[in-house]
Amino acid sequence: MLRRIYALAIKEFLALLKDKRSRFVIIVPPLIQLLVFGYAATFDLNRIPFAVYNEDTGPAGRELVERFTAAPNFQQVAVLSSDAEVAPVVDSRTALMVLHVGPQFSRELAAGRPGPVQVIVDGRNSNTAAILLGYVSTMTADFSSEWLQRSGGSPGPARLEIRAWFNPNLESRWFLVPGIVGLLTLLVTTLVTALSVAREREQGTFDQLLVTPFRPGEILIGKALPGFILGFAEMTAIVLIATLWFRVPLRGEIATLYVGLFFFLASSIGVGLMISSLAVTQQQGLLGAFLFLVPSVMLSGFATPIANMPPWMQELTLVNPLRYFLVIVRGIFLQGTPFHLLVGQLWPMALIGAVNMAAASFLFRRRLY
Amino acid sequence: MSAASRMRLRGLVRKEFCQILRDPSSIAIAFLLPVILLLIFGYGISLDTEHVPVAIVVDQPDGDTAGLTARFLGSSYFSPVFVRDIGQAEESLMGRRVNAIIHLQPDFSRRLQRPDGAPIQVIVNGTDANTARLVMGYVQGVWQNWLSRRAAESGGVLAAPLQLDQRVWFNSELRSRNFLVPGLIAIIMTLIGGLLTALVMAREWERGTMEALLVTPVTMGEVLVGKILPYFLLGLGGMALSVAMGLWLFGVPLLGSAWLLFAVSSLFLLAALGMGLLISIATKNQFVAGTVAIVTTFLPAFLLSGFIFDIGSMPVVVQAITRVLPARYFVAALQTIFLAGNVWSVVLPNAAALAAFAVIFLGASRQKLRKRLD
């Protein structure tokens, strides 16, 4: 039996790798994508283009504006001198933000009254706008407290001491790059397995496979093995790039990471084989892979937290293997989470994998046309 | 166009439609995919963080600490749980059951009276940096509210020297759905456009029917048009469906004109279908074509189009890469047409870029498609 599985696995590998182009598309793009996306995927804003509209002539207004022009993430692109100039600058996306200091700003501040400052933000990209507003309120709060201290006011009865664990500088790249590791592994293994049976069906070789002494379980294992090996190899390469190139800290046990990867591959390959066993043509296999991949990525907590979704959709994510694997990858990379805290993420993936593989091996036999 | 050519073209289009009807997966791609994806994404992708789970550790509860913790309990941004000791709270933070810890030490009330003030210790799980930043902002808001309430109760005024007035244009409530839905439509159309045509030519080569086509009098230009036309109509149908869902289901405003939307979408569809065809013609293999189509459409459209991650903040090299993605221009054009109206200074350059892509992809397809066996 082992010899038969070995022979089938070898044949699968050859089918996958003998063609130069198909070898290329499963190996090179994931690595390139990791590099490009690793740089692209960040929620931190840099070089925010903003325009200054300063009606105030006093020193306080100038100081406030200087805070923004000197900040590393802001880049002044225009100086406005009238209300009418504000709309065109924002409409055309020349500036993401307009900082408008009112005419009485310095005088009000000197008199001990609040000085008016207006910030206009382009809300077309609401996420960027929300992050930007966060930056602005931090900067104005800093300005306020410094001004208070200089003018001899009291800092208030209580102060906040905020610390961020695991990622003290709040670099969103540290969060997103481990996520890309899971994303690309899922993409490659699902594609490879989802089209494997469909291709044989379309070319008519699957019927030949069925009349051989292979049992459905053996066909299943033979089809799954290349996905496992490919997944392990690619994951290793991607983790190396993430730690050595992007300098994301890897604080936990590597062995734990690979245990997690094994269960993740079992679930994603299970889904891929299930899709493959249902598909008659490669187009159907591709569509099936797509219908699985796209929601899996979007609803995994990769870019937007699962906790923000409506409750019924949060329940839906429970059948998504990537959801569990992302918790494992991020936990091991950033938090150094020990194995016993991750067991809760492992068994759902095992369950998903087992159910799908069982269904796939059942369908291999029944669906013959 | 001569009468014979018109007749040949009609035959090709009819054949393509028959094939679409026979294997309904194309129809599923055009009509089912946008509905499912828009539903999932429209509800599933949200950056509006609320009810953040936080652990509150009060070492010595009394009136002062109750006043502060009541502020957290009353805020819709937090769903606090009280934890007895800090060790337990730290384990919850490690296991991601809470996102932050608010810790009031035993001498909190006593130090409130002292001139340097009492510390409120806040520990945030920084793993998800974006959420962490939002949570910090929320904590600051609660803290400031509490301070000004306390100041008002004791008769004093907390002098905030700076009065910040924030205005968000085009999307005043910062409803992330308003900006996400136009972006999603762009991404979904990128996927659909690429997927619809990525396999069609490769399939003909793989099944050997391409050779049958080669011996007929049809020209390769006619084959190309015959392949584009049916899928263009299918794609437009999917687009109309997506827009209708965006307007009526998600309540996204359409400030620009419907005609402009139609024109820009048509340009984009030609570019996307052209790209799929080019992949198909260049690879002549369904597995390779399918993989290339998914790799070049889905993740780039999701991550590099400015839909979630701000393009201006990316490194210059990556910004240059985003310029060769049709999705980037379509996202920008759609967001403006939906939320800001017919702003020509944004729409025209983006539409021009889309037209250029359509010409390049279709032209390259025509170049590569030769009446030759090799």
XYZ file of C-alpha atoms in Angstrom:
743
model
C 0.000 0.000 0.000
C 2.818 2.380 0.905
C 4.479 1.661 -2.418
C 1.301 2.499 -4.293
C 0.874 5.790 -2.421
C 4.514 6.604 -3.043
C 4.107 5.970 -6.764
C 0.994 8.112 -6.942
C 2.604 10.949 -4.996
C 5.599 10.879 -7.349
C 3.246 11.030 -10.324
C 1.394 14.000 -8.786
C 4.651 15.829 -8.223
C 5.688 15.221 -11.807
C 2.328 16.457 -13.092
C 2.774 19.603 -11.033
C 6.437 20.326 -11.608
C 7.328 18.873 -15.001
C 5.834 21.856 -16.812
C 8.211 24.791 -16.546
C 5.460 27.366 -16.366
C 3.379 25.579 -13.773
C 6.526 25.101 -11.678
C 7.120 28.818 -12.003
C 3.625 29.949 -11.042
C 3.514 27.975 -7.814
C 6.975 28.922 -6.579
C 7.916 32.418 -7.692
C 4.763 34.582 -7.334
C 4.202 33.810 -3.626
C 7.728 34.931 -2.782
C 7.469 38.102 -4.874
C 4.083 38.820 -3.365
C 5.422 38.489 0.149
C 8.059 41.113 -0.608
C 5.654 43.530 -2.307
C 2.770 43.059 0.129
C 5.101 43.134 3.103
C 5.901 46.691 2.164
C 2.433 47.623 0.948
C 0.376 46.276 3.826
C 0.609 48.833 6.582
C -1.940 50.892 8.426
C 0.696 53.441 9.428
C 0.431 56.645 7.424
C 3.500 58.296 5.930
C 3.901 61.510 3.952
C 0.318 62.630 4.595
C -0.219 65.506 2.152
C -1.808 68.434 3.993
C -2.536 72.100 3.344
C -2.186 74.906 5.859
C -4.719 77.708 6.107
C -3.418 79.933 8.892
C -5.460 83.081 9.504
C -3.709 83.718 12.778
C -0.666 85.987 12.836
C 0.453 85.328 16.417
C 3.177 83.024 17.738
C 0.825 80.294 19.004
C -0.659 79.662 15.553
C 2.797 79.521 14.012
C 3.926 77.058 16.666
C 0.964 74.779 16.043
C 1.562 74.784 12.278
C 5.247 74.076 12.811
C 4.370 71.003 14.821
C 2.670 69.586 11.758
C 5.253 70.649 9.168
C 8.045 69.188 11.296
C 6.276 65.869 11.962
C 7.826 63.004 9.982
C 4.498 61.585 8.766
C 3.130 64.887 7.483
C 4.099 66.639 4.271
C 2.901 70.159 3.557
C 1.743 70.498 -0.050
C -0.009 73.881 -0.105
C -0.507 77.103 1.816
C -3.996 78.550 1.467
C -5.088 82.111 2.020
C -8.863 82.040 1.624
C -11.894 79.864 2.343
C -12.524 79.385 -1.367
C -9.238 77.545 -1.829
C -10.104 74.802 0.628
C -12.633 72.831 -1.441
C -10.555 72.452 -4.655
C -7.516 71.195 -2.751
C -9.534 68.483 -0.997
C -11.761 67.571 -3.967
C -8.813 66.904 -6.260
C -7.087 64.798 -3.615
C -4.086 67.160 -3.598
C -4.311 67.275 0.177
C -5.792 64.702 2.498
C -6.203 67.258 5.252
C -6.512 71.004 5.694
C -5.322 72.543 8.954
C -7.288 75.740 9.514
C -6.176 78.019 12.361
C -8.769 80.691 13.165
C -7.885 84.440 13.162
C -8.254 84.849 16.920
C -6.207 81.788 17.866
C -3.191 83.414 19.557
C -5.283 86.141 21.195
C -7.788 83.677 22.681
C -5.020 81.430 23.982
C -3.234 84.377 25.611
C -6.508 85.402 27.278
C -6.871 81.894 28.737
C -9.781 80.905 26.507
C -9.849 77.952 24.094
C -8.444 78.812 20.678
C -10.373 77.567 17.635
C -8.640 75.138 15.246
C -10.406 73.379 12.408
C -9.259 70.208 10.694
C -10.881 69.154 7.423
C -10.230 65.573 6.353
C -11.049 63.779 3.104
C -13.387 60.986 4.216
C -13.531 59.095 0.922
C -11.168 56.577 2.454
C -12.701 56.382 5.891
C -9.997 54.165 7.314
C -7.196 56.532 6.382
C -9.337 59.401 7.652
C -9.903 57.728 11.018
C -6.194 56.961 11.482
C -5.336 60.514 10.443
C -7.786 61.990 12.957
C -6.092 59.879 15.619
C -2.698 61.360 14.717
C -4.157 64.878 14.733
C -5.777 64.539 18.140
C -2.564 63.154 19.639
C -0.591 66.095 18.246
C -3.078 68.714 19.387
C -3.309 67.087 22.822
C 0.487 67.286 23.106
C 0.343 70.945 22.089
C -2.359 71.608 24.694
C -0.539 69.981 27.585
C 2.734 71.717 26.763
C 0.967 75.047 26.507
C -0.733 74.426 29.848
C 2.555 73.587 31.509
C 4.259 76.690 30.173
C 1.415 78.955 31.239
C 1.505 77.416 34.736
C -1.740 75.478 34.726
C -2.118 72.172 36.563
C -1.849 68.951 34.578
C -4.964 67.503 36.226
C -5.418 65.011 39.042
C -4.710 61.811 37.086
C -2.521 60.928 34.156
C -2.495 58.025 31.738
C 0.492 55.722 31.473
C -0.083 53.720 28.316
C 2.163 50.866 27.255
C 1.717 48.520 24.335
C 2.905 44.988 24.885
C 4.420 42.743 22.205
C 4.710 45.612 19.716
C 5.795 48.719 21.608
C 6.073 50.986 18.566
C 2.743 49.763 17.187
C 4.165 48.822 13.811
C 1.287 47.399 11.847
C 3.780 45.575 9.608
C 4.556 43.255 12.515
C 0.899 42.346 12.562
C 0.367 42.038 8.820
C 3.497 40.200 7.620
C 2.820 37.062 9.737
C -0.716 37.272 8.345
C 0.630 37.187 4.781
C 2.495 33.987 5.701
C -0.847 32.296 6.338
C -2.486 33.910 3.336
C 0.046 32.761 0.745
C 0.311 29.251 2.167
C -3.461 28.915 1.905
C -3.503 30.257 -1.645
C -0.875 27.879 -3.008
C -2.061 24.674 -1.341
C -5.722 25.231 -2.192
C -4.983 26.000 -5.836
C -2.698 23.008 -6.256
C -5.170 20.526 -4.774
C -8.419 22.050 -6.082
C -7.403 21.651 -9.706
C -5.650 18.287 -9.374
C -8.629 15.951 -9.734
C -10.511 18.307 -12.036
C -7.588 18.243 -14.455
C -7.578 14.449 -14.517
C -11.350 14.387 -15.039
C -11.098 16.833 -17.928
C -8.273 14.878 -19.553
C -9.995 11.560 -18.911
C -7.136 10.055 -16.888
C -9.211 9.910 -13.715
C -11.232 7.007 -15.086
C -7.966 5.154 -15.643
C -6.958 5.892 -12.066
C -10.245 4.476 -10.794
C -9.794 1.110 -12.541
C -6.370 0.631 -10.950
C -6.182 -1.247 -7.594
C -6.011 2.116 -5.769
C -8.561 2.560 -2.994
C -10.179 6.026 -2.715
C -8.286 6.657 0.525
C -5.001 5.978 -1.228
C -5.866 8.284 -4.106
C -6.683 10.924 -1.513
C -3.368 10.578 0.288
C -1.452 10.525 -2.977
C -3.176 13.729 -4.070
C -2.707 15.392 -0.674
C 1.014 14.659 -0.204
C 2.391 17.123 -2.781
C 0.306 19.870 -1.193
C 1.772 19.089 2.223
C 5.351 19.048 1.031
C 4.881 22.182 -1.047
C 3.154 23.913 1.862
C 5.957 23.087 4.303
C 8.634 24.221 1.858
C 6.931 27.452 0.962
C 6.027 28.295 4.536
C 9.659 27.783 5.571
C 10.870 30.144 2.860
C 8.238 32.734 3.753
C 8.993 32.595 7.484
C 12.676 33.074 6.722
C 11.914 36.166 4.641
C 9.590 37.535 7.315
C 12.183 37.235 10.060
C 15.414 37.960 8.189
C 14.217 40.556 5.707
C 11.281 42.262 7.427
C 12.783 41.746 10.891
C 9.527 40.630 12.440
C 10.442 39.130 15.829
C 9.890 35.383 16.151
C 9.463 34.961 19.880
C 7.801 31.562 20.251
C 8.749 27.965 19.548
C 9.347 27.083 15.900
C 8.180 23.528 16.618
C 4.803 24.899 17.735
C 4.583 26.866 14.495
C 5.103 23.706 12.456
C 2.548 21.751 14.473
C 0.088 24.557 13.709
C 1.114 24.494 10.054
C 0.510 20.740 9.850
C -3.078 21.102 11.070
C -3.636 24.134 8.852
C -2.390 22.300 5.768
C -4.589 19.313 6.637
C -7.647 21.587 6.693
C -6.835 23.646 3.593
C -5.824 20.611 1.539
C -8.997 18.876 2.735
C -11.078 21.756 1.414
C -9.069 21.798 -1.823
C -9.634 18.075 -2.420
C -13.309 18.445 -1.581
C -13.639 21.180 -4.211
C -11.668 19.037 -6.628
C -13.887 16.024 -6.127
C -16.974 18.098 -6.926
C -15.570 19.816 -10.014
C -15.898 18.281 -13.443
C -13.954 20.929 -15.362
C -10.962 22.982 -14.364
C -13.052 26.132 -14.644
C -15.380 24.752 -11.996
C -12.418 23.825 -9.839
C -11.025 27.318 -10.208
C -14.372 28.884 -9.373
C -14.704 26.637 -6.338
C -11.197 27.496 -5.138
C -12.039 31.123 -5.617
C -15.337 30.961 -3.775
C -13.448 29.442 -0.863
C -10.285 31.559 -0.972
C -11.712 35.036 -1.231
C -14.114 34.876 1.738
C -11.505 32.956 3.749
C -9.026 35.774 3.344
C -11.508 38.560 3.893
C -13.137 36.970 6.932
C -10.015 35.684 8.642
C -9.094 38.740 10.650
C -6.182 39.341 8.285
C -6.788 43.049 7.752
C -9.970 43.808 9.662
C -10.701 42.323 13.093
C -13.278 39.534 13.346
C -14.659 41.248 16.456
C -15.913 44.128 14.257
C -18.209 41.862 12.253
C -21.882 41.377 13.029
C -22.448 38.374 15.362
C -23.929 36.051 12.730
C -20.897 36.583 10.543
C -18.544 35.930 13.439
C -20.161 32.504 13.767
C -19.604 31.950 10.052
C -15.857 32.501 10.472
C -15.720 29.477 12.779
C -15.479 27.201 9.724
C -12.592 29.211 8.259
C -9.242 27.452 8.821
C -7.233 30.613 8.150
C -8.873 32.285 11.127
C -7.307 29.780 13.522
C -3.953 29.690 11.804
C -3.600 33.477 11.926
C -4.065 33.416 15.705
C -1.326 30.772 15.902
C 1.118 32.535 13.562
C 0.688 35.926 15.182
C 0.741 34.475 18.669
C 4.003 32.631 18.015
C 5.652 35.472 16.118
C 4.819 38.406 18.373
C 3.615 37.096 21.713
C 5.649 33.898 22.059
C 2.403 32.171 23.018
C 3.069 28.750 24.620
C 1.612 25.592 23.071
C -1.095 24.962 25.699
C -2.778 28.309 24.939
C -3.043 27.379 21.243
C -4.717 23.972 21.557
C -8.093 25.672 21.192
C -7.038 26.740 17.678
C -5.741 23.327 16.607
C -8.693 20.995 16.987
C -11.142 23.051 14.854
C -8.651 22.859 11.964
C -8.268 19.109 12.485
C -12.058 18.755 12.413
C -12.416 20.817 9.216
C -9.681 18.762 7.558
C -11.135 15.403 8.618
C -14.692 16.208 7.505
C -13.569 17.479 4.102
C -11.178 14.625 3.406
C -13.819 12.053 4.316
C -16.322 13.744 2.017
C -13.749 13.977 -0.772
C -12.815 10.302 -0.642
C -16.517 9.397 -0.630
C -17.131 11.616 -3.661
C -14.135 10.283 -5.622
C -16.059 7.037 -6.074
C -19.570 8.352 -6.547
C -18.967 11.158 -8.987
C -17.913 9.523 -12.171
C -18.792 11.327 -15.333
C -17.202 45.231 -41.692
C -18.300 43.005 -44.508
C -21.477 40.939 -44.406
C -19.490 37.682 -44.248
C -17.421 38.920 -41.388
C -20.548 40.020 -39.550
C -22.043 36.598 -40.049
C -18.909 34.830 -38.816
C -18.806 37.064 -35.783
C -22.447 36.329 -35.005
C -21.692 32.628 -35.200
C -18.738 32.916 -32.837
C -20.721 34.949 -30.309
C -23.564 32.448 -30.476
C -21.191 29.559 -29.943
C -19.667 31.304 -26.940
C -23.116 31.930 -25.458
C -24.032 28.266 -25.948
C -20.874 27.279 -24.131
C -21.634 29.712 -21.298
C -25.090 28.201 -20.928
C -23.791 24.639 -21.031
C -21.254 25.069 -18.206
C -23.077 27.486 -15.921
C -19.941 28.320 -13.963
C -19.426 31.434 -16.132
C -22.891 32.678 -15.256
C -22.150 31.902 -11.625
C -18.955 33.949 -11.864
C -20.798 36.910 -13.367
C -23.924 36.985 -11.215
C -23.553 34.763 -8.169
C -20.023 35.791 -7.259
C -20.748 39.544 -6.935
C -23.818 38.921 -4.780
C -22.025 36.553 -2.420
C -18.864 38.604 -2.252
C -20.634 41.904 -1.748
C -22.782 40.431 1.025
C -19.812 38.882 2.785
C -17.534 41.870 2.410
C -20.165 44.523 2.930
C -21.029 43.097 6.302
C -17.756 41.429 7.144
C -15.165 44.107 6.503
C -15.422 46.807 9.058
C -12.832 48.920 10.745
C -15.378 50.433 13.127
C -14.139 48.990 16.390
C -16.666 48.951 19.230
C -17.239 46.968 22.414
C -13.525 46.366 22.888
C -13.054 43.785 25.655
C -10.910 45.301 28.431
C -9.923 43.966 31.834
C -10.242 46.429 34.687
C -8.115 45.727 37.740
C -8.897 47.857 40.787
C -6.593 47.029 43.668
C -8.551 49.044 46.246
C -12.111 49.933 45.195
C -13.659 53.136 46.567
C -15.677 56.124 45.432
C -12.970 57.626 43.215
C -12.179 54.429 41.351
C -15.900 53.689 40.922
C -16.346 57.089 39.284
C -13.678 56.256 36.722
C -14.713 52.662 36.044
C -18.341 53.769 35.591
C -17.109 55.839 32.638
C -15.712 52.717 31.003
C -18.884 50.756 31.742
C -21.009 53.515 30.222
C -18.995 53.782 26.996
C -20.174 51.806 23.975
C -16.547 51.524 22.866
C -15.702 49.186 25.733
C -17.109 46.032 27.205
C -15.153 45.821 30.467
C -14.730 42.836 32.743
C -13.507 43.242 36.315
C -10.540 41.062 37.165
C -9.274 40.538 40.689
C -5.525 40.642 40.204
C -3.136 41.849 37.552
C -1.589 38.410 36.902
C -4.917 37.025 35.812
C -5.511 40.062 33.594
C -2.130 39.635 31.941
C -2.949 36.041 31.083
C -6.225 37.164 29.489
C -4.264 39.690 27.457
C -1.847 36.980 26.315
C -4.719 34.691 25.302
C -6.351 37.590 23.345
C -9.509 37.405 25.477
C -9.086 41.117 26.265
C -7.391 43.803 24.199
C -6.295 46.038 27.059
C -5.883 46.236 30.823
C -6.815 49.290 32.903
C -4.983 49.061 36.201
C -5.709 51.327 39.222
C -3.134 50.803 41.956
C -3.977 50.652 45.704
C -3.023 54.250 46.464
C -5.037 55.679 43.534
C -7.475 57.781 45.598
C -4.745 59.081 47.884
C -2.503 60.136 45.012
C -5.383 61.919 43.298
C -5.067 64.598 45.992
C -1.331 65.012 45.473
C 0.011 67.667 43.072
C 1.678 65.255 40.640
C -1.542 63.264 40.254
C -2.332 59.541 40.235
C -1.214 57.197 37.457
C -3.762 55.168 35.507
C -1.855 52.249 34.056
C -3.015 51.065 30.676
C -1.545 48.021 28.924
C -2.652 47.466 25.349
C -2.008 44.330 23.301
C -0.001 45.822 20.451
C -0.140 42.735 18.221
C -2.892 44.286 16.129
C -1.306 47.727 15.924
C -4.257 49.416 14.235
C -6.795 48.267 16.792
C -4.314 49.074 19.560
C -4.077 52.647 18.349
C -7.862 52.992 18.232
C -8.168 51.562 21.749
C -5.606 54.051 23.020
C -7.627 56.871 21.505
C -10.811 55.585 23.150
C -9.080 55.339 26.538
C -7.896 58.905 26.167
C -11.438 60.012 25.376
C -12.851 58.324 28.478
C -10.080 59.766 30.614
C -10.659 63.291 29.349
C -14.412 63.028 29.886
C -13.824 61.860 33.418
C -11.375 64.706 34.093
C -13.706 67.411 32.854
C -16.633 65.887 34.762
C -14.551 65.902 37.944
C -13.458 69.468 37.305
C -17.053 70.563 36.760
C -18.195 68.851 39.971
C -15.573 70.586 42.056
C -16.584 73.917 40.552
C -13.432 74.459 38.540
C -12.985 74.488 34.782
C -10.539 72.235 33.032
C -8.909 74.671 30.674
C -8.315 72.916 27.374
C -6.307 75.509 25.496
C -7.114 74.131 22.101
C -10.590 73.659 20.748
C -10.389 71.164 17.914
C -13.168 71.113 15.371
C -12.924 68.029 13.162
C -14.722 67.948 9.845
C -14.755 64.894 7.659
C -15.859 65.648 4.138
C -17.739 63.306 1.787
C -18.414 60.829 4.581
C -19.228 62.829 7.664
C -19.950 59.922 9.997
C -16.840 58.075 8.790
C -19.064 55.155 7.862
C -16.476 52.746 6.622
C -19.164 50.985 4.599
C -19.598 54.065 2.404
C -16.041 53.941 1.240
C -15.661 50.186 1.364
C -18.589 49.345 -0.910
C -17.371 51.314 -3.961
C -13.903 49.830 -3.402
C -15.387 46.362 -3.058
C -17.293 46.725 -6.304
C -14.001 47.578 -8.002
C -12.235 44.566 -6.502
C -15.078 42.197 -7.275
C -15.177 43.388 -10.877
C -11.408 42.875 -11.142
C -11.812 39.272 -10.068
C -14.794 38.642 -12.279
C -13.284 40.276 -15.342
C -10.059 38.316 -15.011
C -11.698 34.992 -14.176
C -14.287 35.171 -16.940
C -11.771 35.244 -19.750
C -8.654 33.702 -18.197
C -9.632 30.195 -19.155
C -11.527 30.666 -22.436
C -8.606 30.644 -24.870
C -6.514 28.199 -22.837
C -9.480 25.830 -22.887
C -9.699 25.941 -26.686
C -5.996 25.141 -26.962
C -6.126 22.371 -24.364
C -9.172 20.699 -25.873
C -7.838 20.999 -29.392
C -10.804 23.048 -30.634
C -8.456 25.923 -31.376
C -7.012 23.919 -34.246
C -10.526 23.414 -35.568
C -11.041 27.178 -35.408
C -7.772 27.806 -37.239
C -8.892 25.978 -40.361
C -12.121 28.006 -40.638
C -12.159 31.328 -42.508
C -12.574 33.390 -39.292
C -9.850 35.936 -38.665
C -8.119 36.147 -35.314
C -9.570 39.623 -34.777
C -13.038 38.131 -35.085
C -12.140 35.400 -32.594
C -11.006 38.071 -30.157
C -14.168 40.151 -30.533
C -16.262 36.991 -30.358
C -14.636 36.134 -27.035
C -14.842 39.649 -25.562
C -18.427 40.532 -26.462
C -20.347 37.851 -24.500
C -18.207 38.246 -21.411
C -18.413 42.017 -21.616
C -22.210 41.753 -21.477
C -22.008 39.271 -18.592
C -19.577 41.554 -16.763
C -21.807 44.600 -17.235
C -24.694 42.591 -15.810
C -22.626 41.722 -12.765
C -21.578 45.344 -12.402
C -25.187 46.564 -12.566
C -26.141 44.023 -9.930
C -23.306 45.152 -7.643
C -24.179 48.822 -8.005
C -27.851 48.104 -7.316
C -26.923 46.213 -4.161
C -24.599 48.999 -3.076
C -27.290 51.640 -3.509
C -30.311 49.862 -2.100
C -28.972 47.256 0.264
C -26.032 49.117 1.745
C -27.470 52.611 1.287
C -24.321 54.080 -0.258
C -25.038 57.458 -1.871
C -24.332 57.920 -5.589
C -23.507 61.595 -5.983
C -22.053 61.359 -9.482
C -23.996 60.535 -12.618
C -25.009 57.020 -13.565
C -23.772 57.557 -17.140
C -20.290 58.383 -15.983
C -20.337 55.292 -13.794
C -21.392 53.212 -16.772
C -18.696 54.674 -19.016
C -15.889 54.188 -16.503
C -17.054 50.654 -15.715
C -17.098 49.757 -19.405
C -13.529 50.971 -19.824
C -12.473 49.019 -16.770
C -14.237 45.853 -17.909
C -12.487 46.023 -21.277
C -9.158 46.301 -19.470
C -9.941 43.453 -17.059
C -11.288 41.138 -19.761
C -8.340 42.021 -21.956
C -5.970 41.073 -19.173
C -7.725 37.732 -18.693
C -7.573 37.051 -22.431
C -3.908 37.941 -22.607
C -3.142 35.525 -19.761
C -5.183 32.870 -21.502
C -3.517 33.365 -24.877
C -0.023 33.563 -23.433
C -0.251 30.433 -21.288
C -2.452 28.084 -23.371
C -2.848 25.960 -20.225
C -5.840 26.147 -17.903
C -3.961 25.417 -14.672
C -1.279 28.008 -15.357
C -3.817 30.536 -16.640
C -6.071 30.070 -13.619
C -3.227 30.382 -11.150
C -1.819 33.454 -12.884
C -5.287 35.031 -12.979
C -5.854 34.527 -9.254
C -2.357 35.591 -8.304
C -2.464 38.756 -10.419
C -6.024 39.832 -9.645
C -7.242 38.999 -6.178
C -4.442 39.816 -3.745
C -3.035 42.782 -5.694
C -6.526 44.250 -6.042
C -7.154 43.694 -2.343
C -3.841 44.929 -0.976
C -2.407 47.345 -3.551
C -5.394 49.257 -4.910
C -5.680 51.702 -2.032
C -8.850 49.970 -0.950
C -7.646 49.155 2.563
C -4.048 50.303 2.742
C -3.193 53.898 1.869
C -1.106 54.019 -1.326
C 0.561 57.296 -0.330
C 2.121 55.600 2.690
C 3.746 52.770 0.733
C 7.424 52.825 -0.257
C 8.057 54.499 -3.615
C 8.911 51.208 -5.345
C 5.626 49.624 -4.265
C 3.764 52.774 -5.309
C 5.266 52.347 -8.760
C 3.964 48.769 -8.848
C 0.453 49.935 -7.958
C 0.500 52.104 -11.083
C 0.346 49.076 -13.352
C -2.840 47.782 -11.702
C -6.100 48.760 -13.409
C -7.896 48.167 -10.089
C -6.117 51.126 -8.501
C -7.604 53.573 -11.025
C -11.019 51.988 -10.851
C -11.096 52.173 -7.038
C -10.159 55.863 -7.117
C -12.712 56.654 -9.836
C -15.546 54.726 -8.157
C -14.945 56.202 -4.708
C -15.059 59.689 -6.193
C -18.110 59.085 -8.396
C -20.030 57.562 -5.501
C -19.033 59.822 -2.629
C -17.872 63.125 -4.147
C -19.711 63.379 -7.485
C -18.457 64.138 -11.000
C -15.085 65.554 -9.993
C -13.482 65.663 -13.438
C -9.978 66.308 -12.140
C -10.065 62.858 -10.507
C -12.282 60.912 -12.887
C -10.677 61.911 -16.209
C -7.064 60.878 -15.485
C -8.253 57.591 -14.001
C -10.557 56.907 -16.946
C -7.701 57.695 -19.331
C -5.478 55.213 -17.517
C -8.179 52.537 -17.771
C -8.602 53.205 -21.484
C -4.841 52.876 -21.951
C -4.869 49.525 -20.163
C -7.739 48.296 -22.325
C -5.857 49.244 -25.491
C -2.604 47.689 -24.287
C -4.116 44.400 -23.124
C -6.384 43.934 -26.124
C -3.642 45.022 -28.520
C -1.168 42.593 -26.973
C -3.765 39.812 -27.143
C -4.295 40.533 -30.831
C -0.519 40.492 -31.370
C -0.064 37.175 -29.594
C -3.031 35.494 -31.237
C -1.685 34.148 -34.512
C -3.043 31.623 -36.956
C -0.234 29.269 -36.253
C 0.375 25.931 -34.592
C 3.296 25.832 -32.221
